[in-house]
Short mmCIF file of C-alpha atoms in Angstrom, two decimals:
data_model
loop_
_atom_site.label_atom_id
_atom_site.label_comp_id
_atom_site.label_asym_id
_atom_site.label_seq_id
_atom_site.Cartn_x
_atom_site.Cartn_y
_atom_site.Cartn_z
CA MET A 1 -0.11 -0.12 -0.13
CA GLN A 2 2.69 2.51 1.07
CA GLN A 3 4.96 1.46 -1.85
CA LYS A 4 1.99 2.09 -4.09
CA VAL A 5 1.49 5.39 -2.64
CA ILE A 6 5.09 6.33 -2.89
CA SER A 7 5.03 5.33 -6.50
CA MET A 8 2.10 7.46 -7.28
CA THR A 9 3.72 10.51 -5.68
CA ARG A 10 7.09 9.69 -7.44
CA PRO A 11 6.69 12.42 -10.35
CA ILE A 12 5.86 15.18 -7.50
CA THR A 13 8.78 13.85 -5.56
CA GLU A 14 11.20 13.81 -8.57
CA GLU A 15 10.24 17.32 -9.52
CA ALA A 16 10.57 18.63 -6.10
CA ILE A 17 14.12 17.04 -5.38
CA THR A 18 15.14 18.26 -8.95
CA ASP A 19 14.21 21.66 -8.34
CA LEU A 20 15.94 21.77 -4.82
CA TYR A 21 19.12 20.08 -5.94
CA CYS A 22 19.55 22.12 -9.04
CA GLY A 23 18.81 25.33 -7.37
CA THR A 24 21.39 24.86 -4.60
CA PHE A 25 23.72 21.93 -5.40
CA PRO A 26 24.42 21.41 -1.54
CA LYS A 27 27.57 19.47 -0.72
CA THR A 28 25.47 17.54 1.76
CA LEU A 29 22.06 16.74 1.08
CA VAL A 30 20.00 16.46 4.22
CA ILE A 31 16.98 14.54 3.90
CA ALA A 32 14.40 13.70 6.71
CA ASP A 33 11.54 11.18 6.28
CA LEU A 34 9.03 11.82 9.12
CA GLY A 35 6.96 8.95 10.36
CA CYS A 36 9.21 6.42 8.81
CA SER A 37 7.89 3.54 10.87
CA SER A 38 9.96 0.17 10.73
CA GLY A 39 9.16 -2.32 8.36
CA PRO A 40 10.07 -3.10 4.38
CA ASN A 41 8.91 0.32 3.28
CA THR A 42 11.00 2.35 6.03
CA LEU A 43 13.72 3.11 3.55
CA PHE A 44 11.93 3.05 0.26
CA ALA A 45 11.03 6.74 0.06
CA VAL A 46 14.57 7.71 0.80
CA SER A 47 16.16 5.34 -1.61
CA GLU A 48 13.82 6.85 -4.48
CA ILE A 49 14.95 10.43 -3.27
CA ILE A 50 18.68 9.41 -3.48
CA LYS A 51 18.13 7.68 -6.94
CA VAL A 52 16.92 10.76 -8.42
CA VAL A 53 19.87 12.83 -7.25
CA GLU A 54 22.38 10.41 -8.42
CA LYS A 55 20.74 10.26 -11.76
CA LEU A 56 20.82 14.10 -11.89
CA CYS A 57 24.45 14.11 -10.90
CA GLY A 58 25.31 11.64 -13.81
CA LYS A 59 23.48 13.58 -16.25
CA LEU A 60 25.10 16.91 -15.35
CA GLY A 61 28.54 15.45 -14.64
CA ARG A 62 28.67 16.56 -11.17
CA GLN A 63 30.16 14.69 -8.24
CA SER A 64 27.49 13.27 -6.06
CA PRO A 65 26.79 15.04 -2.64
CA GLU A 66 27.18 13.46 0.71
CA TYR A 67 23.57 12.32 1.91
CA GLN A 68 22.69 12.72 5.57
CA VAL A 69 19.12 10.86 5.98
CA PHE A 70 17.20 11.42 9.16
CA LEU A 71 14.54 8.61 9.84
CA ASN A 72 11.89 9.84 12.28
CA ASP A 73 9.39 8.23 14.25
CA LEU A 74 7.93 8.24 17.96
CA PRO A 75 10.32 6.86 20.61
CA GLY A 76 8.39 3.83 20.91
CA ASN A 77 9.30 2.79 17.20
CA ASP A 78 11.50 -0.07 16.64
CA PHE A 79 14.86 1.99 15.54
CA ASN A 80 16.95 -1.20 16.47
CA THR A 81 15.48 -3.33 13.64
CA ILE A 82 15.96 -0.25 11.24
CA PHE A 83 19.47 0.21 12.18
CA ARG A 84 20.44 -3.53 11.91
CA SER A 85 18.99 -3.40 8.42
CA LEU A 86 20.97 -0.55 7.18
CA PRO A 87 24.24 -2.54 6.34
CA GLY A 88 22.05 -5.00 4.20
CA PHE A 89 20.26 -2.01 2.56
CA GLN A 90 23.47 -0.11 1.66
CA GLU A 91 24.86 -3.11 0.16
CA ARG A 92 21.85 -3.62 -2.29
CA MET A 93 22.02 0.16 -3.18
CA LYS A 94 25.26 -0.34 -4.27
CA LYS A 95 24.76 -3.40 -6.39
CA GLN A 96 21.89 -1.63 -8.07
CA ALA A 97 22.65 -0.28 -11.64
CA GLU A 98 22.35 3.35 -10.77
CA ALA A 99 24.68 2.86 -8.06
CA VAL A 100 24.99 5.48 -5.23
CA THR A 101 28.43 6.90 -5.37
CA GLY A 102 27.94 9.61 -2.81
CA PRO A 103 28.36 8.53 0.95
CA CYS A 104 24.98 7.93 2.89
CA PHE A 105 24.92 8.75 6.63
CA PHE A 106 21.71 7.45 8.54
CA ASN A 107 20.56 8.67 11.71
CA GLY A 108 17.48 7.71 13.81
CA VAL A 109 15.35 10.73 15.18
CA PRO A 110 13.05 9.80 18.03
CA GLY A 111 10.10 12.20 18.68
CA SER A 112 6.83 13.59 17.57
CA PHE A 113 6.79 15.39 14.32
CA HIS A 114 3.92 17.59 15.86
CA GLY A 115 6.95 19.38 17.35
CA ARG A 116 10.66 20.61 16.76
CA LEU A 117 12.89 17.91 15.81
CA PHE A 118 15.81 19.53 14.19
CA PRO A 119 17.89 22.45 14.37
CA SER A 120 16.98 25.67 12.54
CA ASN A 121 17.67 25.87 8.76
CA SER A 122 19.17 22.46 8.72
CA LEU A 123 17.00 20.20 6.21
CA HIS A 124 16.76 20.47 2.35
CA PHE A 125 14.19 18.03 1.87
CA VAL A 126 11.25 16.65 3.95
CA HIS A 127 9.26 13.66 2.92
CA SER A 128 6.26 12.06 4.85
CA TYR A 129 3.39 9.98 4.17
CA SER A 130 2.05 9.69 7.87
CA LEU A 131 0.18 13.14 8.00
CA GLN A 132 -3.16 11.81 8.57
CA TRP A 133 -2.18 10.72 12.24
CA LEU A 134 -2.96 13.36 14.83
CA SER A 135 -0.78 14.03 18.01
CA GLN A 136 -3.59 12.94 19.99
CA VAL A 137 -7.19 11.93 20.20
CA PRO A 138 -9.06 15.29 20.03
CA GLU A 139 -10.76 16.20 23.26
CA GLY A 140 -14.43 16.45 23.62
CA LEU A 141 -15.66 13.06 22.24
CA GLU A 142 -17.67 12.26 25.14
CA ASP A 143 -20.78 12.19 22.76
CA ASN A 144 -19.08 9.73 20.46
CA LYS A 145 -20.28 6.49 22.17
CA GLY A 146 -20.64 3.52 20.04
CA ASN A 147 -18.16 4.93 17.58
CA ILE A 148 -14.30 4.81 17.46
CA TYR A 149 -13.76 7.63 14.82
CA MET A 150 -16.17 10.25 13.16
CA ALA A 151 -19.16 8.23 11.64
CA SER A 152 -22.38 9.12 10.10
CA GLY A 153 -24.01 9.05 13.44
CA SER A 154 -21.49 11.21 15.16
CA PRO A 155 -22.95 14.62 16.49
CA PRO A 156 -21.51 17.79 14.79
CA SER A 157 -19.31 18.52 17.92
CA VAL A 158 -17.41 15.30 17.33
CA LEU A 159 -16.76 16.29 13.61
CA LYS A 160 -15.61 19.72 14.96
CA ALA A 161 -13.43 18.22 17.53
CA TYR A 162 -11.60 16.22 14.97
CA TYR A 163 -11.19 19.28 12.53
CA LEU A 164 -9.83 21.47 15.27
CA GLN A 165 -7.32 18.83 16.21
CA PHE A 166 -6.36 18.50 12.54
CA GLN A 167 -6.07 22.26 11.92
CA LYS A 168 -3.88 22.66 15.34
CA ASP A 169 -1.55 19.83 14.44
CA PHE A 170 -1.16 20.60 10.82
CA SER A 171 -0.46 24.14 11.28
CA LEU A 172 2.13 23.42 14.11
CA PHE A 173 3.71 20.76 11.77
CA LEU A 174 4.15 23.46 9.21
CA ASN A 175 5.45 25.93 11.41
CA CYS A 176 8.21 23.70 12.90
CA ARG A 177 9.05 22.55 9.50
CA PHE A 178 9.34 26.12 8.38
CA ASN A 179 11.98 26.75 11.02
CA GLU A 180 13.70 23.62 10.08
CA LEU A 181 14.04 24.03 6.48
CA VAL A 182 16.74 25.83 4.70
CA VAL A 183 15.77 28.70 2.43
CA GLY A 184 14.91 26.98 -1.02
CA GLY A 185 14.16 23.54 0.89
CA ARG A 186 11.35 21.47 -0.23
CA MET A 187 8.43 19.13 1.26
CA VAL A 188 6.39 16.43 -0.11
CA LEU A 189 3.71 15.51 2.19
CA THR A 190 1.38 12.63 1.58
CA PHE A 191 -2.02 12.41 3.32
CA LEU A 192 -4.44 9.59 3.53
CA GLY A 193 -7.27 12.17 2.54
CA ARG A 194 -10.68 12.16 1.09
CA ARG A 195 -12.43 13.65 -1.79
CA SER A 196 -15.75 14.63 -0.32
CA PRO A 197 -16.10 17.86 1.78
CA ASP A 198 -17.98 15.86 4.37
CA PRO A 199 -15.66 14.77 7.08
CA SER A 200 -17.88 11.76 8.13
CA SER A 201 -18.34 10.51 4.66
CA LYS A 202 -18.18 6.64 3.85
CA GLU A 203 -14.94 7.19 1.89
CA CYS A 204 -12.84 7.68 4.97
CA CYS A 205 -15.11 6.56 7.84
CA TYR A 206 -16.63 3.28 6.67
CA ILE A 207 -13.63 1.17 7.65
CA TRP A 208 -13.86 2.48 11.14
CA GLU A 209 -17.51 2.02 11.45
CA LEU A 210 -16.96 -1.58 10.32
CA LEU A 211 -14.62 -2.10 13.01
CA ALA A 212 -16.62 -0.26 15.45
CA MET A 213 -19.58 -2.75 14.67
CA VAL A 214 -17.21 -5.63 15.29
CA LEU A 215 -16.04 -3.92 18.77
CA ASN A 216 -19.70 -3.35 19.69
CA GLU A 217 -20.50 -6.94 19.20
CA MET A 218 -17.63 -7.89 21.50
CA VAL A 219 -18.76 -5.30 24.24
CA LEU A 220 -22.01 -7.22 24.12
CA GLU A 221 -20.23 -10.77 24.29
CA GLY A 222 -18.42 -9.22 27.48
CA ILE A 223 -15.20 -9.66 25.65
CA ILE A 224 -14.25 -6.04 25.90
CA GLU A 225 -15.34 -3.78 28.80
CA GLU A 226 -17.92 -1.14 27.62
CA GLU A 227 -15.88 1.72 29.52
CA LYS A 228 -12.65 0.97 27.49
CA PHE A 229 -14.59 0.61 24.14
CA ASP A 230 -16.26 4.10 25.03
CA SER A 231 -13.18 5.78 25.61
CA PHE A 232 -11.24 4.58 22.51
CA ASN A 233 -11.28 6.88 19.54
CA ILE A 234 -8.74 6.78 16.60
CA PRO A 235 -6.32 9.77 16.45
CA GLN A 236 -6.53 10.39 12.72
CA TYR A 237 -8.01 12.58 10.30
CA THR A 238 -8.05 12.54 6.61
CA PRO A 239 -8.50 15.84 5.34
CA SER A 240 -10.09 17.25 1.96
CA PRO A 241 -7.55 18.94 -0.31
CA PHE A 242 -9.42 22.13 0.63
CA GLU A 243 -8.80 21.67 4.21
CA VAL A 244 -5.17 21.05 3.72
CA GLN A 245 -4.72 24.01 1.37
CA SER A 246 -6.62 26.35 3.85
CA GLU A 247 -3.95 25.72 6.59
CA ILE A 248 -1.06 25.91 4.29
CA GLU A 249 -2.46 29.37 3.45
CA LYS A 250 -2.92 30.51 6.86
CA GLU A 251 0.87 29.52 7.46
CA GLY A 252 1.92 32.48 5.70
CA SER A 253 5.63 32.04 6.40
CA LEU A 254 5.75 29.19 3.48
CA MET B 1 33.66 3.64 36.51
CA GLN B 2 32.82 5.47 33.39
CA GLN B 3 31.10 8.32 35.49
CA LYS B 4 34.20 8.41 37.58
CA VAL B 5 36.48 8.81 34.47
CA ILE B 6 34.25 11.50 32.88
CA SER B 7 34.45 13.53 35.98
CA MET B 8 38.26 13.03 36.02
CA THR B 9 38.49 14.45 32.43
CA ARG B 10 35.88 17.38 33.21
CA PRO B 11 38.40 20.01 33.30
CA ILE B 12 39.89 19.02 30.06
CA THR B 13 36.41 18.74 28.44
CA GLU B 14 35.40 22.12 30.03
CA GLU B 15 38.45 23.69 28.55
CA ALA B 16 37.93 22.27 25.11
CA ILE B 17 34.08 23.14 25.10
CA THR B 18 34.87 26.61 26.08
CA ASP B 19 37.60 27.33 23.54
CA LEU B 20 35.26 26.04 20.76
CA TYR B 21 32.09 27.81 21.74
CA CYS B 22 33.68 31.04 22.52
CA GLY B 23 35.99 30.77 19.22
CA THR B 24 32.89 30.48 16.84
CA PHE B 25 29.53 31.05 18.86
CA PRO B 26 27.82 28.85 16.64
CA LYS B 27 23.84 29.16 16.22
CA THR B 28 23.60 25.10 16.31
CA LEU B 29 26.24 23.36 18.21
CA VAL B 30 26.73 19.82 17.10
CA ILE B 31 28.01 17.25 19.42
CA ALA B 32 28.73 13.62 18.81
CA ASP B 33 29.43 11.01 21.40
CA LEU B 34 31.14 7.81 19.77
CA GLY B 35 30.55 4.58 21.52
CA CYS B 36 27.86 5.86 23.74
CA SER B 37 26.53 2.48 24.69
CA SER B 38 23.21 2.20 26.20
CA GLY B 39 22.95 2.49 30.06
CA PRO B 40 22.93 4.85 32.88
CA ASN B 41 26.08 6.73 31.41
CA THR B 42 24.91 7.02 27.97
CA LEU B 43 23.80 10.66 28.35
CA PHE B 44 26.12 11.70 31.14
CA ALA B 45 29.10 12.88 29.04
CA VAL B 46 26.59 15.00 26.58
CA SER B 47 24.74 16.39 29.65
CA GLU B 48 28.04 17.61 31.10
CA ILE B 49 29.19 19.38 27.88
CA ILE B 50 25.79 21.31 27.42
CA LYS B 51 25.82 22.25 31.20
CA VAL B 52 29.32 23.98 30.35
CA VAL B 53 27.82 25.79 27.39
CA GLU B 54 24.56 26.95 29.26
CA LYS B 55 26.83 28.30 32.13
CA LEU B 56 28.81 30.08 29.46
CA CYS B 57 25.84 31.64 27.84
CA GLY B 58 24.59 32.83 31.19
CA LYS B 59 28.00 34.32 32.02
CA LEU B 60 28.47 36.10 28.93
CA GLY B 61 24.64 37.11 28.59
CA ARG B 62 24.31 35.19 25.17
CA GLN B 63 21.19 33.39 24.01
CA SER B 64 21.82 29.79 24.27
CA PRO B 65 22.58 27.74 21.03
CA GLU B 66 20.40 25.05 19.60
CA TYR B 67 22.11 21.62 20.48
CA GLN B 68 22.14 18.82 18.15
CA VAL B 69 23.50 15.59 19.67
CA PHE B 70 24.53 12.55 17.91
CA LEU B 71 24.80 9.39 19.90
CA ASN B 72 26.75 6.75 18.16
CA ASP B 73 27.31 3.07 18.58
CA LEU B 74 27.34 -0.24 16.64
CA PRO B 75 24.15 -1.24 14.95
CA GLY B 76 23.88 -3.83 17.48
CA ASN B 77 23.55 -1.47 20.67
CA ASP B 78 20.12 -1.10 22.05
CA PHE B 79 18.97 2.52 20.62
CA ASN B 80 15.46 1.74 21.58
CA THR B 81 16.02 1.98 25.18
CA ILE B 82 18.18 5.13 24.82
CA PHE B 83 15.40 6.82 22.76
CA ARG B 84 12.83 5.90 25.12
CA SER B 85 14.66 7.39 27.99
CA LEU B 86 15.20 10.55 26.48
CA PRO B 87 11.82 12.42 27.41
CA GLY B 88 12.55 11.54 31.00
CA PHE B 89 16.14 12.83 30.52
CA GLN B 90 15.00 16.14 28.94
CA GLU B 91 12.54 16.61 31.98
CA ARG B 92 15.29 16.28 34.39
CA MET B 93 17.80 18.33 32.41
CA LYS B 94 14.91 21.25 32.75
CA LYS B 95 14.52 20.83 36.34
CA GLN B 96 18.05 21.21 37.19
CA ALA B 97 19.20 24.46 38.73
CA GLU B 98 21.51 25.33 35.65
CA ALA B 99 18.52 24.68 33.40
CA VAL B 100 19.21 24.24 29.60
CA THR B 101 17.30 26.75 27.81
CA GLY B 102 18.44 26.03 24.38
CA PRO B 103 16.48 23.10 22.68
CA CYS B 104 18.13 19.95 22.24
CA PHE B 105 17.72 17.55 19.36
CA PHE B 106 19.09 13.95 19.75
CA ASN B 107 19.88 11.58 17.06
CA GLY B 108 21.07 8.04 17.02
CA VAL B 109 23.69 7.01 14.75
CA PRO B 110 24.51 3.39 14.17
CA GLY B 111 27.82 2.48 12.72
CA SER B 112 31.46 1.82 13.65
CA PHE B 113 33.55 5.05 14.53
CA HIS B 114 36.40 3.13 12.67
CA GLY B 115 34.86 4.60 9.46
CA ARG B 116 32.95 7.68 8.50
CA LEU B 117 29.62 8.44 10.28
CA PHE B 118 28.91 12.00 9.50
CA PRO B 119 29.18 14.43 6.48
CA SER B 120 32.14 16.42 5.90
CA ASN B 121 32.59 19.62 8.01
CA SER B 122 29.46 19.02 10.17
CA LEU B 123 30.59 18.27 13.92
CA HIS B 124 31.64 20.98 16.40
CA PHE B 125 32.59 18.41 19.38
CA VAL B 126 33.48 14.95 19.51
CA HIS B 127 33.58 13.07 22.63
CA SER B 128 34.50 9.25 23.17
CA TYR B 129 35.55 7.14 25.92
CA SER B 130 35.53 3.80 23.95
CA LEU B 131 38.77 4.15 21.95
CA GLN B 132 40.43 1.05 23.63
CA TRP B 133 38.09 -1.08 21.34
CA LEU B 134 39.57 -2.01 18.04
CA SER B 135 37.52 -2.45 15.11
CA GLN B 136 38.38 -6.27 15.13
CA VAL B 137 40.40 -9.01 16.37
CA PRO B 138 43.97 -8.46 14.94
CA GLU B 139 45.03 -11.10 12.40
CA GLY B 140 47.98 -13.51 13.06
CA LEU B 141 47.17 -14.65 16.60
CA GLU B 142 47.40 -18.30 15.81
CA ASP B 143 50.34 -18.29 18.29
CA ASN B 144 48.53 -16.97 21.33
CA LYS B 145 46.99 -20.28 22.47
CA GLY B 146 45.84 -20.37 26.06
CA ASN B 147 45.68 -16.65 26.09
CA ILE B 148 42.75 -14.30 25.15
CA TYR B 149 44.76 -11.22 24.88
CA MET B 150 48.29 -10.08 24.94
CA ALA B 151 50.11 -11.73 28.03
CA SER B 152 53.38 -12.08 29.67
CA GLY B 153 53.69 -15.46 27.94
CA SER B 154 52.50 -14.05 24.42
CA PRO B 155 55.11 -14.19 21.47
CA PRO B 156 56.34 -10.77 20.16
CA SER B 157 54.29 -11.51 17.03
CA VAL B 158 50.91 -11.25 18.96
CA LEU B 159 52.03 -7.94 20.66
CA LYS B 160 53.25 -6.69 17.13
CA ALA B 161 49.87 -7.68 15.65
CA TYR B 162 47.81 -6.05 18.51
CA TYR B 163 49.80 -2.69 18.19
CA LEU B 164 49.58 -2.65 14.40
CA GLN B 165 45.80 -3.02 14.53
CA PHE B 166 45.68 -0.33 17.18
CA GLN B 167 47.82 2.05 14.90
CA LYS B 168 45.71 1.27 11.76
CA ASP B 169 42.53 1.86 13.63
CA PHE B 170 43.35 4.96 15.40
CA SER B 171 44.88 6.54 12.39
CA LEU B 172 41.62 5.86 10.44
CA PHE B 173 39.63 7.14 13.24
CA LEU B 174 41.72 10.41 13.42
CA ASN B 175 41.19 10.68 9.59
CA CYS B 176 37.38 10.06 9.52
CA ARG B 177 37.11 12.69 12.31
CA PHE B 178 39.15 15.14 10.86
CA ASN B 179 37.03 15.41 7.67
CA GLU B 180 33.88 15.49 9.86
CA LEU B 181 35.04 18.21 12.31
CA VAL B 182 34.38 21.81 11.35
CA VAL B 183 37.56 24.10 11.41
CA GLY B 184 38.27 24.83 15.03
CA GLY B 185 36.13 21.80 15.92
CA ARG B 186 37.35 20.03 19.02
CA MET B 187 37.65 16.33 20.27
CA VAL B 188 38.07 14.92 23.92
CA LEU B 189 39.17 11.32 23.53
CA THR B 190 39.43 9.16 26.44
CA PHE B 191 41.38 5.83 26.49
CA LEU B 192 41.77 2.99 29.00
CA GLY B 193 45.43 3.02 28.70
CA ARG B 194 48.67 1.98 30.41
CA ARG B 195 51.61 3.86 31.82
CA SER B 196 54.38 1.21 30.90
CA PRO B 197 55.85 1.09 27.44
CA ASP B 198 55.35 -2.52 27.64
CA PRO B 199 52.22 -3.64 25.92
CA SER B 200 51.94 -7.00 27.91
CA SER B 201 52.61 -5.16 31.25
CA LYS B 202 50.57 -6.28 34.07
CA GLU B 203 48.50 -3.14 34.47
CA CYS B 204 46.64 -3.78 31.40
CA CYS B 205 46.76 -7.62 30.79
CA TYR B 206 46.46 -9.12 34.35
CA ILE B 207 42.78 -8.81 34.40
CA TRP B 208 42.51 -10.88 30.80
CA GLU B 209 45.21 -13.26 32.15
CA LEU B 210 42.92 -13.94 35.05
CA LEU B 211 39.99 -14.73 32.86
CA ALA B 212 42.18 -16.85 30.82
CA MET B 213 43.00 -18.99 33.52
CA VAL B 214 39.47 -19.67 34.25
CA LEU B 215 38.54 -20.37 30.75
CA ASN B 216 41.59 -22.77 30.69
CA GLU B 217 40.18 -24.38 33.54
CA MET B 218 36.86 -24.85 31.73
CA VAL B 219 38.28 -26.14 28.81
CA LEU B 220 40.14 -28.95 30.97
CA GLU B 221 36.71 -29.71 32.52
CA GLY B 222 34.84 -30.01 29.16
CA ILE B 223 32.67 -26.96 29.54
CA ILE B 224 34.12 -25.00 26.68
CA GLU B 225 35.51 -26.43 23.52
CA GLU B 226 39.21 -26.09 23.29
CA GLU B 227 38.65 -24.84 19.75
CA LYS B 228 36.57 -21.94 20.66
CA PHE B 229 38.80 -20.90 23.50
CA ASP B 230 41.84 -20.83 21.16
CA SER B 231 40.09 -18.70 18.54
CA PHE B 232 38.89 -16.34 21.14
CA ASN B 233 40.72 -13.02 21.56
CA ILE B 234 39.74 -9.60 23.00
CA PRO B 235 39.59 -6.84 20.57
CA GLN B 236 41.15 -4.29 22.86
CA TYR B 237 44.19 -2.10 23.04
CA THR B 238 45.26 0.13 25.91
CA PRO B 239 48.00 2.23 24.40
CA SER B 240 50.80 4.20 25.95
CA PRO B 241 50.75 7.88 26.00
CA PHE B 242 53.60 7.77 23.47
CA GLU B 243 51.79 5.45 21.27
CA VAL B 244 48.72 7.77 21.13
CA GLN B 245 50.87 10.76 20.62
CA SER B 246 52.96 9.35 17.84
CA GLU B 247 49.65 8.30 15.74
CA ILE B 248 48.20 11.75 16.48
CA GLU B 249 51.60 13.37 14.80
CA LYS B 250 51.50 11.00 12.00
CA GLU B 251 48.08 12.31 11.27
CA GLY B 252 49.42 15.78 9.96
CA SER B 253 45.99 16.94 9.23
CA LEU B 254 45.22 17.60 12.63
#
C-alpha cells in the first residue's frame, strides 16, 4: 500500500527534489523522512529520492553530494530493527544499476513530528506519508459513544473536535518545518485524505464504522469492557484537499 | 567507573568546549558521542558538555545555541532503550538548577567509529571514551593459544599484531574525524591506557590473564570447546601515552 502510494507520488517527489538540488547544489543533502515506521517500506522513500539525485548528478556530470538521512518516528518505534537492516540496505543500493556513489549517513530521530525535531535551517528535503495521524485523540469526544472515529451517526461536535485537532496539529507541523528547512528547501507530504467535503463521508469513515460494529458486538459478548470501548477513539484525520490548502495558506511563512 | 572517568576528564572537556564555543559561537552546536553504549552513563558526557555551554551563555549574557546531539554506537546497540529514556532525561535536565534553555535535538547514529559516520565539516565537538576498542581482533594471533589477549607469555608476533591493529584503527579514526569536524572543532578522547611502554605489562593484561586461567580450567573440564577458546581474543588495545601521541603526530592533518 505505502509502496504504491510512494510510486504514485513519484513524479511530484522527482520534480521537487530536482528543483531543490539544481537550485542549490548542496555539498551535503539533508533529507528527513517523518513517520518512517519500521518495516519493509522504511527506506523506500529515501532510496527513491537518492536515486533521483544520483541520476541528476550523472546527467550533469557533477560529483555526488554526501547524503545525511534522518529517519524519524515516535520513541516507541523499533529503531533497533531499522539500524540493523542498514548495512544490508546499503549493500543492495551499491549493487543496483544506478549505484549511489555519494556516501550516505543514516540517523534515527525519536520524537513527534508535531513538534521541533531538528535545528533551525538544517534540512533540505522533508518527506512524510504519515500526516493523517493526529498528535492525540481530540478532546470533547464524550458524545461519540458506540463509535471509534467520526461516523455518519456522530454529532457535529465530534466532527468539529476532529477538525480542530487537525488544524492545530497541521499548522504546528508546518510552523516547525518552516523553521527547520533551509531557504529553498522542499517538502513532499502525503496524506491519506478524502475527496468529499463531508468529514464523516463513507470514503474515510466506513472502515472504522465496520471495526466499531465488531467491537460493539464484542462488548455485548463481554469480551471488551464497555468503558474501555467508549473511551477508545482513533487519532486520525483524513483531510480534504481544501482543508489542507487552507492551513497552508494560513501559515503565511511558507 | 565511566562516570568517574568522565568526572576526572571534566577540566579538559570544559576547557575544550569553552575554547570551541567562544571561538565560533555557532547557532547550532553539534556534538557527537562515539561509542555511547546504552545504560545509565549514555547521556552523562553529553549533559556535562551542555551544562558547560549553558553556564557560559549565562555568564556572557548570550542566547543559548540549539544543540544537535549525535549518539553513536554499533548497529547492535540498544538504541530503543536510549530513545525511550530521552523524554525523562530532558525533563530532568529542565528541572536542574542550571537549566538548559537551548532546545536539544537527539539523534541515534548506528555504525563503527572506525569509519565515516557524518558528513564533511558537520561536527563541532566529538567526545568518546571507548577508544580502547579495536575494529576487530587483529590477524595473526594463531600463536596466542592459552591466552585471550596479550599476556606475559605471548610471543612478540602477537604483541606486534595488536599494536599494528591499534595503529591502523586509530589513524583511520583520526582521519575520519578530521573530515567530519568543522574548522576549529574539538575532540576529547578518553582511552583505557597504560603507563608502561610494555604492551604486555600487568597493568593492562592481568585482568585478561585471570579470565584466561578460568577459561583454561573450563576447557579442561569440558565446559568450553578447546577450539572455541583458542580462537577467542579480546579486540582491545590500551595504548601508552607515547603510542597515542605518535599516531596523532603522523596524522598531519590535525
